[in-house]
Amino acid sequence: MRIFLTTALASVLLLLAPMQATAAADEDGYDLWLRYKPLEHSAQTRLKAQAGSIVLTGKPSPTTQVAIDELQKGLAGMLGRAPAQAAKVADNALVLATAASLPELRAELATLGDEGYLLRRTRLQGHNVTLIAANSDVGLLYGSYAWLRAAAIGAAPEASSAPQLKLRVLNHWDNLDRHVERGYAGQSIWDWWALPDIKDRRYTDYARANASLGINGTVLNNVNSKPEVLTAPYIAKAAAVADVLRPYGIKVYLSARFSTPLELRETDTADPLSPAVQAWWKNKADEIYKAIPDFGGFLVKANSEGQPGPQDYHRNHADGANMLAAAVAPHKGIVMWRAFVYAHGTEKSTDRAKQAWDEFKPLDGTFAPNVLVQVKNGAIDFQPREPFHPLFGAMPKTPLMMEFQITKEYLGFSTDLAYLGTMFEETLKSDTKTAPQGRTVTQTLSGIAGVSNIGSDRNWTGSHFDQANWYAYGRMAWNPQASARAVAAEWAAQTFSPDPRVVAPVVEMMMSSRETVVDYMTPLGLHHMMGTSHHHGPAPWVDNLERPDWNPVYYHRAGRDGIGFDRTASGSNALAQYAPEIARQYADPRTTPEQLLLWFHHLPWDYQMPSGRTLWAELLGRYDKGVAETRELHARWMTLKPLIDARRHAEVEQRLTRQIDNAVLWRDACIAYFQSVSGLPLPPGVKAPPLPLEKYKALQYPYAPGRG
Amino acid sequence: MRIFLTTALASVLLLLAPMQATAAADEDGYDLWLRYKPLEHSAQTRLKAQAGSIVLTGKPSPTTQVAIDELQKGLAGMLGRAPAQAAKVADNALVLATAASLPELRAELATLGDEGYLLRRTRLQGHNVTLIAANSDVGLLYGSYAWLRAAAIGAAPEASSAPQLKLRVLNHWDNLDRHVERGYAGQSIWDWWALPDIKDRRYTDYARANASLGINGTVLNNVNSKPEVLTAPYIAKAAAVADVLRPYGIKVYLSARFSTPLELRETDTADPLSPAVQAWWKNKADEIYKAIPDFGGFLVKANSEGQPGPQDYHRNHADGANMLAAAVAPHKGIVMWRAFVYAHGTEKSTDRAKQAWDEFKPLDGTFAPNVLVQVKNGAIDFQPREPFHPLFGAMPKTPLMMEFQITKEYLGFSTDLAYLGTMFEETLKSDTKTAPQGRTVTQTLSGIAGVSNIGSDRNWTGSHFDQANWYAYGRMAWNPQASARAVAAEWAAQTFSPDPRVVAPVVEMMMSSRETVVDYMTPLGLHHMMGTSHHHGPAPWVDNLERPDWNPVYYHRAGRDGIGFDRTASGSNALAQYAPEIARQYADPRTTPEQLLLWFHHLPWDYQMPSGRTLWAELLGRYDKGVAETRELHARWMTLKPLIDARRHAEVEQRLTRQIDNAVLWRDACIAYFQSVSGLPLPPGVKAPPLPLEKYKALQYPYAPGRG
């Protein structure tokens, strides 16, 4: 990774003349960040001089054709007219060239790997050209998107770039009936019923959008998988999708249900050490690779939340993963094995936060080389804020993958605005303090997965701002060192307008938005206080679910004496799973980051916070701050009305209004509940919730979307 | 109803110069039949002379604003430039005027009712103008759409038109979780979760499309209703939708679950004669009308397929309907009470085809005046072909509504092409032979309902051709005398191109398409042979379901001796429910229409058909004909490739390919099954099914869309 758009972008944006003084035409969001709107005149002049024609020096392929089509589409939009493709290099040509035709750049290209690219103005065959160079056709495609991105926002393109993580995938939690578990943007885009004969145009546009970010794999179906997905009809359907995605450098993966052969009645066990089971998976892999020669491999959720797995046969996770890995290894396939497990340990004494580490850490070094262990960013479950998962840095002999959740299961669905770039950044840049020499979480990774927020809604993600989370995931998967702010600015400039009067306030809204959600939902390290099953709305009072660790009361442990989960040595000692330096620091509430305070400590209500307030007053203050901030988000958006097309402005505005209501509900219900537990009076200035606690408890959301 | 586009359209189309010699731009179908593409030059010249400006003579209203917006949008599209709205009548103005400002037309307008309109070139205030006149603002809106429709297809507009049926509604079988029962076009367009704060732009475009057809009501939720839809949060959501639809002349209705107050625990019974229950519904109606002053009323499915109803309390359908009718009567609301019932009578001797008549006919004259009984077109369940329902004409003292199913639950979902205009026409024009003087089915009606095929898919209906079924339903609801062919021509001209090289073959495809589906699914009066639950694919062998009348074998009764359901006096005598003249004619297979032969008769396999073939050979011949016709549909579509935009052409082509496979499957499976039953050899030239019967029986469709 060489130069990334950060301050560069901001300064260039300031140079752009104010645009869009008149009302912009309505947009529906389908074009995402690939809008390619006309540039203002001087930018057009500059760009024309860099792309008089388009020349491909090497052999054409479906992938180079995609690159050329995209360049022509982009330039047609931005300039009003697309340059023609030419056979010969001429002055001002935009040249796509692989290493073979660029002996003088071979050394530099060699540092960029299979997918990297370089972009520059240079001389080629006696002409001044704009060069997009790479070692592969997909590198040329990525370079083309990078060049177009810079052009669209008026920034200088990166000189060169290469991804740090080889594996950058989306996980679709999409069921075969098109219901999306934790999906808030309509149905699955994969119309399994219609496939393979009927291939929706969306598949192509999905591929474009992902390729523009550098995402190179997608798991089509839910980790809570079904056996049918590995039957011949569904393999044919997956193959039809793979055919569409292939030119865009995107491999198809499938979530495999561990008990598939047993449930299809083709074996009489799913024991990974059974030769019949091993043979079944080998044959199945052969069958899949016949239909999809570049099939990526399997994602597996095993022995977790009721899913079958190797432990059903007294085998361990490595036994299970390695058996599947052996089946796909001859085809260069991989297995992504999830570490999100809490299959046993229902007794109250166990801390769910510890379970993944307890089960997986001892297996380090026992996994086959083509197995990656996929670890959620935190140890509970995609909460608005969690400390990084203690497995990062703890399994040095095992390739690990990060699993982020792009869809906002716990951060307001597709109604509330929460830009996750800041959360991704917070986790990726966390210092694990593990050897060698204090690695960040990023440095412990071999791959990254994002649980998709994509659906059939016209704007793909339900809300326009949730497009930014897909975007940020993709950009940070490519470059985990990227700053969330720079990515937000890039996105806003492409999605709304490069006008700094738009970009600056939109970026400010985005940058504060996730902390706002934390404030009105689960401040100060609280977690897992949402409604049962659908996960909507506050429910800190729930204490009657089958498993203790499904209950919010298990997590916040609020009582007359105080609040918080003691994960120090005096409690569950989950802290001991972290590097000693972290464990030492977080053992004391005074040296624990305030934002994680109640994650690690159970503290009395009158505990003195650094602010000088009691914990009780601080907690209430955070809820009020969260509500106030949603009002500010709305007010700030309203000032942008003259600068954004009416349709998208109204659609965002409706959601921001809804978010205020949601924040007020969380604030009121949580304060009513915690007061009932603490028995403390509300400090002066804190408004009492308008309803009695029972009324909040009685609220029902019977048809909330996205159920599991 | 005055002049309808029939031969007029065909002849005008022939005069149009061939257009679209070059490839058309890709379209995604979202614009439906309201595409307003540029006309060719001479048509533009003619049109400009008719609409130099737009003048509204009366008081502006939200509805007149919609009319003016639509005229401007339409003319902008067709001419490249919209005429301005002007305050004063001038030469060549397009004038929207209600009766008040047109004393000389008052008598003529008086014949057109609340919703009719007249269109003409005339002199007004000393100027030659194009006049759109009506008694109401919604009449002006309907007239505007009619005028635009004629302009778009190059036809002369109707001189005047008024609907014969006052009530023209869509029934959405849409659940509150957005699943659409029998929906094959994505999710429900109603995003209940997001409402009322977030109002999807689609609601407005839905209103436009329906208003363009004259649809004036919509039942938002499934007849299999839930109690929650009548709680305050959902009333607020429905009100938000009603606010969007109101300017378009569309009233909102809700499906009510009969046991709502009991299930919400607000009464301790749902007995319609209980004063507490009556009071509950009265209060509920008051609450709804407060939020939706023009609320239409309730649709009720009671004591049918497990739904609760008055019979649970030993009351009859009239008791139940009249109780609800009393609640909405003060607000001028209505109750649409479905006659589709088969709650009891599981014993084999009863014919399900008889049950609605048996239950409802005796109640004629006992319903409150604001109750309409809604009767499906046939007595079984929306089969590819059924004789008209014997209740039409049998309840002279009760207002009846027709219930058509626009969504193709039994005619190939949204994959197979089946234009239903011919089916609607066949039913509506059927002669009931009932007094006075032989009324057609249409003449027995007071209203009409269509079970919607609309969903969240970009093109609304899953397949482009299924838009035609929405269109045909709406146009024939407005004018039940319309010819299916004329409606098809109108639709094709607006949807694809007015070029006769497009319209003529598309109309031919449409006109034959439903008979093709009948041929490869259920020829010669067969019915109800589809797969269990999802209703996909052939399953004539099913004989093991809980109720006898859920089994295909109950309906085809095929055995060694022959095939068909004897509904004459020697059988169930369902025939006796029809007028004597029909009963006499259909009592003899020789005088029974061939297309209904096995509906009314059980005949030996060697029965001699009019063709000279045996019934066995005729049956096989129909299946082969159905398959051959799907191949012809595909071949004919391929000839249109140069004349239709690539995207829509490909999308239709993929479905027509799938349809061939579906037809082959039905043909092969049904022939394999019927041969196993008849024990007869296949006649020469009939190809044996490629698989043994057991293989067809083993086919599974676990995630088929649209389940109930």
mmCIF file of N, CA and C in Angstrom, chain A residues 354-438:
data_model
loop_
_atom_site.group_PDB
_atom_site.id
_atom_site.type_symbol
_atom_site.label_atom_id
_atom_site.label_comp_id
_atom_site.label_asym_id
_atom_site.label_seq_id
_atom_site.Cartn_x
_atom_site.Cartn_y
_atom_site.Cartn_z
ATOM 1 N N LYS A 354 -15.604 -15.880 27.077
ATOM 2 C CA LYS A 354 -14.379 -16.692 27.140
ATOM 3 C C LYS A 354 -14.409 -17.922 26.246
ATOM 4 N N GLN A 355 -15.571 -18.288 25.750
ATOM 5 C CA GLN A 355 -15.720 -19.623 25.194
ATOM 6 C C GLN A 355 -14.924 -19.864 23.917
ATOM 7 N N ALA A 356 -14.923 -18.914 23.003
ATOM 8 C CA ALA A 356 -14.207 -19.139 21.745
ATOM 9 C C ALA A 356 -12.724 -19.371 22.023
ATOM 10 N N TRP A 357 -12.169 -18.530 22.882
ATOM 11 C CA TRP A 357 -10.745 -18.657 23.228
ATOM 12 C C TRP A 357 -10.492 -20.018 23.883
ATOM 13 N N ASP A 358 -11.375 -20.370 24.811
ATOM 14 C CA ASP A 358 -11.201 -21.648 25.514
ATOM 15 C C ASP A 358 -11.207 -22.834 24.551
ATOM 16 N N GLU A 359 -12.041 -22.753 23.527
ATOM 17 C CA GLU A 359 -12.131 -23.893 22.612
ATOM 18 C C GLU A 359 -11.064 -23.870 21.525
ATOM 19 N N PHE A 360 -10.695 -22.692 21.057
ATOM 20 C CA PHE A 360 -9.837 -22.630 19.878
ATOM 21 C C PHE A 360 -8.356 -22.468 20.189
ATOM 22 N N LYS A 361 -8.041 -21.718 21.219
ATOM 23 C CA LYS A 361 -6.633 -21.475 21.545
ATOM 24 C C LYS A 361 -5.848 -22.792 21.662
ATOM 25 N N PRO A 362 -6.424 -23.804 22.319
ATOM 26 C CA PRO A 362 -5.652 -25.054 22.451
ATOM 27 C C PRO A 362 -5.442 -25.772 21.117
ATOM 28 N N LEU A 363 -6.225 -25.400 20.096
ATOM 29 C CA LEU A 363 -6.114 -26.086 18.800
ATOM 30 C C LEU A 363 -5.092 -25.435 17.880
ATOM 31 N N ASP A 364 -4.497 -24.342 18.342
ATOM 32 C CA ASP A 364 -3.540 -23.624 17.481
ATOM 33 C C ASP A 364 -2.436 -24.569 17.021
ATOM 34 N N GLY A 365 -2.221 -24.589 15.710
ATOM 35 C CA GLY A 365 -1.182 -25.465 15.164
ATOM 36 C C GLY A 365 -1.717 -26.796 14.678
ATOM 37 N N THR A 366 -2.981 -27.071 14.929
ATOM 38 C CA THR A 366 -3.524 -28.369 14.514
ATOM 39 C C THR A 366 -4.390 -28.275 13.259
ATOM 40 N N PHE A 367 -4.572 -27.092 12.746
ATOM 41 C CA PHE A 367 -5.422 -26.945 11.550
ATOM 42 C C PHE A 367 -4.615 -27.158 10.273
ATOM 43 N N ALA A 368 -5.249 -27.705 9.260
ATOM 44 C CA ALA A 368 -4.618 -27.867 7.942
ATOM 45 C C ALA A 368 -4.273 -26.488 7.380
ATOM 46 N N PRO A 369 -3.292 -26.451 6.480
ATOM 47 C CA PRO A 369 -2.849 -25.134 5.997
ATOM 48 C C PRO A 369 -3.920 -24.368 5.231
ATOM 49 N N ASN A 370 -4.884 -25.045 4.652
ATOM 50 C CA ASN A 370 -5.931 -24.317 3.904
ATOM 51 C C ASN A 370 -7.190 -24.077 4.739
ATOM 52 N N VAL A 371 -7.014 -24.081 6.056
ATOM 53 C CA VAL A 371 -8.106 -23.685 6.953
ATOM 54 C C VAL A 371 -7.792 -22.308 7.517
ATOM 55 N N LEU A 372 -8.791 -21.434 7.511
ATOM 56 C CA LEU A 372 -8.683 -20.172 8.230
ATOM 57 C C LEU A 372 -9.741 -20.170 9.322
ATOM 58 N N VAL A 373 -9.365 -19.702 10.482
ATOM 59 C CA VAL A 373 -10.339 -19.584 11.569
ATOM 60 C C VAL A 373 -10.881 -18.157 11.555
ATOM 61 N N GLN A 374 -12.192 -18.058 11.436
ATOM 62 C CA GLN A 374 -12.851 -16.762 11.278
ATOM 63 C C GLN A 374 -13.414 -16.311 12.617
ATOM 64 N N VAL A 375 -12.894 -15.185 13.100
ATOM 65 C CA VAL A 375 -13.162 -14.724 14.463
ATOM 66 C C VAL A 375 -13.925 -13.404 14.401
ATOM 67 N N LYS A 376 -15.044 -13.311 15.116
ATOM 68 C CA LYS A 376 -15.771 -12.045 15.160
ATOM 69 C C LYS A 376 -14.908 -10.961 15.807
ATOM 70 N N ASN A 377 -15.203 -9.717 15.490
ATOM 71 C CA ASN A 377 -14.360 -8.631 16.002
ATOM 72 C C ASN A 377 -14.298 -8.603 17.522
ATOM 73 N N GLY A 378 -15.388 -9.023 18.166
ATOM 74 C CA GLY A 378 -15.402 -9.075 19.624
ATOM 75 C C GLY A 378 -15.915 -10.418 20.082
ATOM 76 N N ALA A 379 -15.838 -10.649 21.384
ATOM 77 C CA ALA A 379 -16.085 -11.991 21.891
ATOM 78 C C ALA A 379 -17.559 -12.276 22.175
ATOM 79 N N ILE A 380 -18.410 -11.272 22.149
ATOM 80 C CA ILE A 380 -19.836 -11.549 22.385
ATOM 81 C C ILE A 380 -20.562 -11.700 21.055
ATOM 82 N N ASP A 381 -20.988 -10.604 20.467
ATOM 83 C CA ASP A 381 -21.729 -10.769 19.214
ATOM 84 C C ASP A 381 -22.032 -9.447 18.555
ATOM 85 N N PHE A 382 -21.047 -8.834 17.931
ATOM 86 C CA PHE A 382 -21.288 -7.671 17.085
ATOM 87 C C PHE A 382 -21.997 -6.530 17.805
ATOM 88 N N GLN A 383 -21.706 -6.356 19.071
ATOM 89 C CA GLN A 383 -22.330 -5.275 19.822
ATOM 90 C C GLN A 383 -21.849 -3.911 19.330
ATOM 91 N N PRO A 384 -22.605 -2.847 19.668
ATOM 92 C CA PRO A 384 -22.177 -1.508 19.238
ATOM 93 C C PRO A 384 -20.711 -1.214 19.584
ATOM 94 N N ARG A 385 -20.276 -1.705 20.730
ATOM 95 C CA ARG A 385 -18.835 -1.644 21.011
ATOM 96 C C ARG A 385 -18.425 -2.875 21.795
ATOM 97 N N GLU A 386 -17.355 -3.491 21.323
ATOM 98 C CA GLU A 386 -16.723 -4.567 22.085
ATOM 99 C C GLU A 386 -15.208 -4.362 22.015
ATOM 100 N N PRO A 387 -14.483 -4.786 23.061
ATOM 101 C CA PRO A 387 -13.024 -4.837 22.915
ATOM 102 C C PRO A 387 -12.686 -5.893 21.866
ATOM 103 N N PHE A 388 -11.517 -5.762 21.249
ATOM 104 C CA PHE A 388 -11.150 -6.755 20.219
ATOM 105 C C PHE A 388 -11.128 -8.148 20.833
ATOM 106 N N HIS A 389 -11.373 -9.138 19.997
ATOM 107 C CA HIS A 389 -11.486 -10.528 20.436
ATOM 108 C C HIS A 389 -10.123 -11.028 20.923
ATOM 109 N N PRO A 390 -10.081 -11.695 22.081
ATOM 110 C CA PRO A 390 -8.775 -12.133 22.599
ATOM 111 C C PRO A 390 -8.092 -13.201 21.736
ATOM 112 N N LEU A 391 -8.818 -13.775 20.784
ATOM 113 C CA LEU A 391 -8.129 -14.755 19.912
ATOM 114 C C LEU A 391 -7.143 -14.085 18.958
ATOM 115 N N PHE A 392 -7.364 -12.796 18.664
ATOM 116 C CA PHE A 392 -6.419 -12.117 17.767
ATOM 117 C C PHE A 392 -5.071 -11.990 18.463
ATOM 118 N N GLY A 393 -4.091 -12.605 17.882
ATOM 119 C CA GLY A 393 -2.768 -12.618 18.492
ATOM 120 C C GLY A 393 -2.517 -13.864 19.313
ATOM 121 N N ALA A 394 -3.580 -14.640 19.571
ATOM 122 C CA ALA A 394 -3.431 -15.789 20.463
ATOM 123 C C ALA A 394 -3.227 -17.102 19.714
ATOM 124 N N MET A 395 -3.316 -17.071 18.385
ATOM 125 C CA MET A 395 -3.174 -18.305 17.619
ATOM 126 C C MET A 395 -2.133 -18.096 16.511
ATOM 127 N N PRO A 396 -0.880 -17.905 16.891
ATOM 128 C CA PRO A 396 0.132 -17.513 15.895
ATOM 129 C C PRO A 396 0.338 -18.550 14.792
ATOM 130 N N LYS A 397 -0.028 -19.800 15.038
ATOM 131 C CA LYS A 397 0.217 -20.824 14.010
ATOM 132 C C LYS A 397 -0.991 -21.047 13.110
ATOM 133 N N THR A 398 -2.019 -20.254 13.275
ATOM 134 C CA THR A 398 -3.258 -20.465 12.521
ATOM 135 C C THR A 398 -3.625 -19.192 11.766
ATOM 136 N N PRO A 399 -3.862 -19.308 10.457
ATOM 137 C CA PRO A 399 -4.344 -18.109 9.753
ATOM 138 C C PRO A 399 -5.716 -17.710 10.291
ATOM 139 N N LEU A 400 -5.834 -16.460 10.685
ATOM 140 C CA LEU A 400 -7.101 -15.965 11.224
ATOM 141 C C LEU A 400 -7.757 -15.012 10.243
ATOM 142 N N MET A 401 -9.075 -15.002 10.290
ATOM 143 C CA MET A 401 -9.856 -14.010 9.552
ATOM 144 C C MET A 401 -10.666 -13.190 10.533
ATOM 145 N N MET A 402 -10.785 -11.929 10.211
ATOM 146 C CA MET A 402 -11.701 -11.054 10.942
ATOM 147 C C MET A 402 -13.101 -11.236 10.396
ATOM 148 N N GLU A 403 -14.091 -11.300 11.269
ATOM 149 C CA GLU A 403 -15.487 -11.244 10.827
ATOM 150 C C GLU A 403 -16.139 -10.008 11.401
ATOM 151 N N PHE A 404 -16.388 -9.043 10.502
ATOM 152 C CA PHE A 404 -17.157 -7.858 10.882
ATOM 153 C C PHE A 404 -18.612 -8.064 10.459
ATOM 154 N N GLN A 405 -19.506 -7.390 11.129
ATOM 155 C CA GLN A 405 -20.893 -7.411 10.681
ATOM 156 C C GLN A 405 -21.222 -6.055 10.058
ATOM 157 N N ILE A 406 -21.403 -6.067 8.755
ATOM 158 C CA ILE A 406 -21.745 -4.816 8.068
ATOM 159 C C ILE A 406 -23.221 -4.486 8.302
ATOM 160 N N THR A 407 -24.048 -5.514 8.239
ATOM 161 C CA THR A 407 -25.474 -5.283 8.515
ATOM 162 C C THR A 407 -25.618 -4.936 9.997
ATOM 163 N N LYS A 408 -26.494 -4.004 10.313
ATOM 164 C CA LYS A 408 -26.500 -3.420 11.653
ATOM 165 C C LYS A 408 -27.528 -4.103 12.547
ATOM 166 N N GLU A 409 -27.278 -5.368 12.823
ATOM 167 C CA GLU A 409 -28.173 -6.143 13.688
ATOM 168 C C GLU A 409 -28.368 -5.477 15.043
ATOM 169 N N TYR A 410 -27.308 -4.892 15.553
ATOM 170 C CA TYR A 410 -27.368 -4.322 16.900
ATOM 171 C C TYR A 410 -27.164 -2.811 16.909
ATOM 172 N N LEU A 411 -27.116 -2.209 15.742
ATOM 173 C CA LEU A 411 -26.857 -0.772 15.689
ATOM 174 C C LEU A 411 -27.926 -0.036 14.890
ATOM 175 N N GLY A 412 -29.173 -0.461 15.081
ATOM 176 C CA GLY A 412 -30.264 0.324 14.506
ATOM 177 C C GLY A 412 -30.709 -0.101 13.127
ATOM 178 N N PHE A 413 -30.416 -1.350 12.753
ATOM 179 C CA PHE A 413 -30.924 -1.880 11.483
ATOM 180 C C PHE A 413 -30.553 -0.938 10.325
ATOM 181 N N SER A 414 -31.480 -0.815 9.378
ATOM 182 C CA SER A 414 -31.210 0.128 8.288
ATOM 183 C C SER A 414 -31.977 1.424 8.507
ATOM 184 N N THR A 415 -32.445 1.643 9.720
ATOM 185 C CA THR A 415 -33.111 2.920 9.975
ATOM 186 C C THR A 415 -32.156 3.924 10.622
ATOM 187 N N ASP A 416 -31.409 3.498 11.632
ATOM 188 C CA ASP A 416 -30.533 4.447 12.322
ATOM 189 C C ASP A 416 -29.218 4.621 11.550
ATOM 190 N N LEU A 417 -28.707 5.818 11.613
ATOM 191 C CA LEU A 417 -27.426 6.113 10.966
ATOM 192 C C LEU A 417 -26.286 5.749 11.909
ATOM 193 N N ALA A 418 -25.470 4.806 11.465
ATOM 194 C CA ALA A 418 -24.260 4.482 12.224
ATOM 195 C C ALA A 418 -23.198 4.081 11.212
ATOM 196 N N TYR A 419 -22.245 4.939 11.027
ATOM 197 C CA TYR A 419 -21.133 4.657 10.116
ATOM 198 C C TYR A 419 -20.159 3.748 10.852
ATOM 199 N N LEU A 420 -19.911 2.584 10.261
ATOM 200 C CA LEU A 420 -19.112 1.575 10.948
ATOM 201 C C LEU A 420 -17.623 1.680 10.661
ATOM 202 N N GLY A 421 -17.252 2.603 9.765
ATOM 203 C CA GLY A 421 -15.824 2.748 9.475
ATOM 204 C C GLY A 421 -15.012 2.993 10.739
ATOM 205 N N THR A 422 -15.569 3.784 11.634
ATOM 206 C CA THR A 422 -14.856 4.079 12.886
ATOM 207 C C THR A 422 -14.722 2.823 13.742
ATOM 208 N N MET A 423 -15.727 1.979 13.712
ATOM 209 C CA MET A 423 -15.666 0.741 14.489
ATOM 210 C C MET A 423 -14.647 -0.213 13.870
ATOM 211 N N PHE A 424 -14.675 -0.330 12.542
ATOM 212 C CA PHE A 424 -13.684 -1.185 11.888
ATOM 213 C C PHE A 424 -12.274 -0.703 12.235
ATOM 214 N N GLU A 425 -12.091 0.597 12.138
ATOM 215 C CA GLU A 425 -10.769 1.171 12.403
ATOM 216 C C GLU A 425 -10.342 0.908 13.844
ATOM 217 N N GLU A 426 -11.253 1.119 14.765
ATOM 218 C CA GLU A 426 -10.957 0.920 16.186
ATOM 219 C C GLU A 426 -10.459 -0.512 16.436
ATOM 220 N N THR A 427 -11.135 -1.461 15.816
ATOM 221 C CA THR A 427 -10.740 -2.857 16.026
ATOM 222 C C THR A 427 -9.439 -3.177 15.297
ATOM 223 N N LEU A 428 -9.369 -2.806 14.039
ATOM 224 C CA LEU A 428 -8.207 -3.191 13.225
ATOM 225 C C LEU A 428 -6.919 -2.601 13.773
ATOM 226 N N LYS A 429 -7.009 -1.399 14.333
ATOM 227 C CA LYS A 429 -5.803 -0.734 14.821
ATOM 228 C C LYS A 429 -5.520 -1.031 16.285
ATOM 229 N N SER A 430 -6.381 -1.814 16.927
ATOM 230 C CA SER A 430 -6.125 -2.157 18.329
ATOM 231 C C SER A 430 -4.792 -2.891 18.441
ATOM 232 N N ASP A 431 -4.049 -2.542 19.462
ATOM 233 C CA ASP A 431 -2.745 -3.179 19.688
ATOM 234 C C ASP A 431 -2.973 -4.419 20.552
ATOM 235 N N THR A 432 -2.672 -5.582 20.008
ATOM 236 C CA THR A 432 -2.895 -6.811 20.773
ATOM 237 C C THR A 432 -1.831 -7.018 21.840
ATOM 238 N N LYS A 433 -0.739 -6.246 21.752
ATOM 239 C CA LYS A 433 0.392 -6.383 22.677
ATOM 240 C C LYS A 433 0.956 -7.810 22.678
ATOM 241 N N THR A 434 0.771 -8.497 21.549
ATOM 242 C CA THR A 434 1.320 -9.851 21.470
ATOM 243 C C THR A 434 2.601 -9.818 20.649
ATOM 244 N N ALA A 435 3.421 -10.829 20.874
ATOM 245 C CA ALA A 435 4.685 -10.932 20.145
ATOM 246 C C ALA A 435 4.399 -11.267 18.687
ATOM 247 N N PRO A 436 5.262 -10.963 17.723
ATOM 248 C CA PRO A 436 6.424 -10.117 17.975
ATOM 249 C C PRO A 436 6.058 -8.635 18.024
ATOM 250 N N GLN A 437 6.638 -7.980 18.965
ATOM 251 C CA GLN A 437 6.638 -6.516 19.102
ATOM 252 C C GLN A 437 5.284 -5.825 18.944
ATOM 253 N N GLY A 438 4.281 -6.330 19.654
ATOM 254 C CA GLY A 438 3.019 -5.589 19.729
ATOM 255 C C GLY A 438 2.309 -5.449 18.418
#
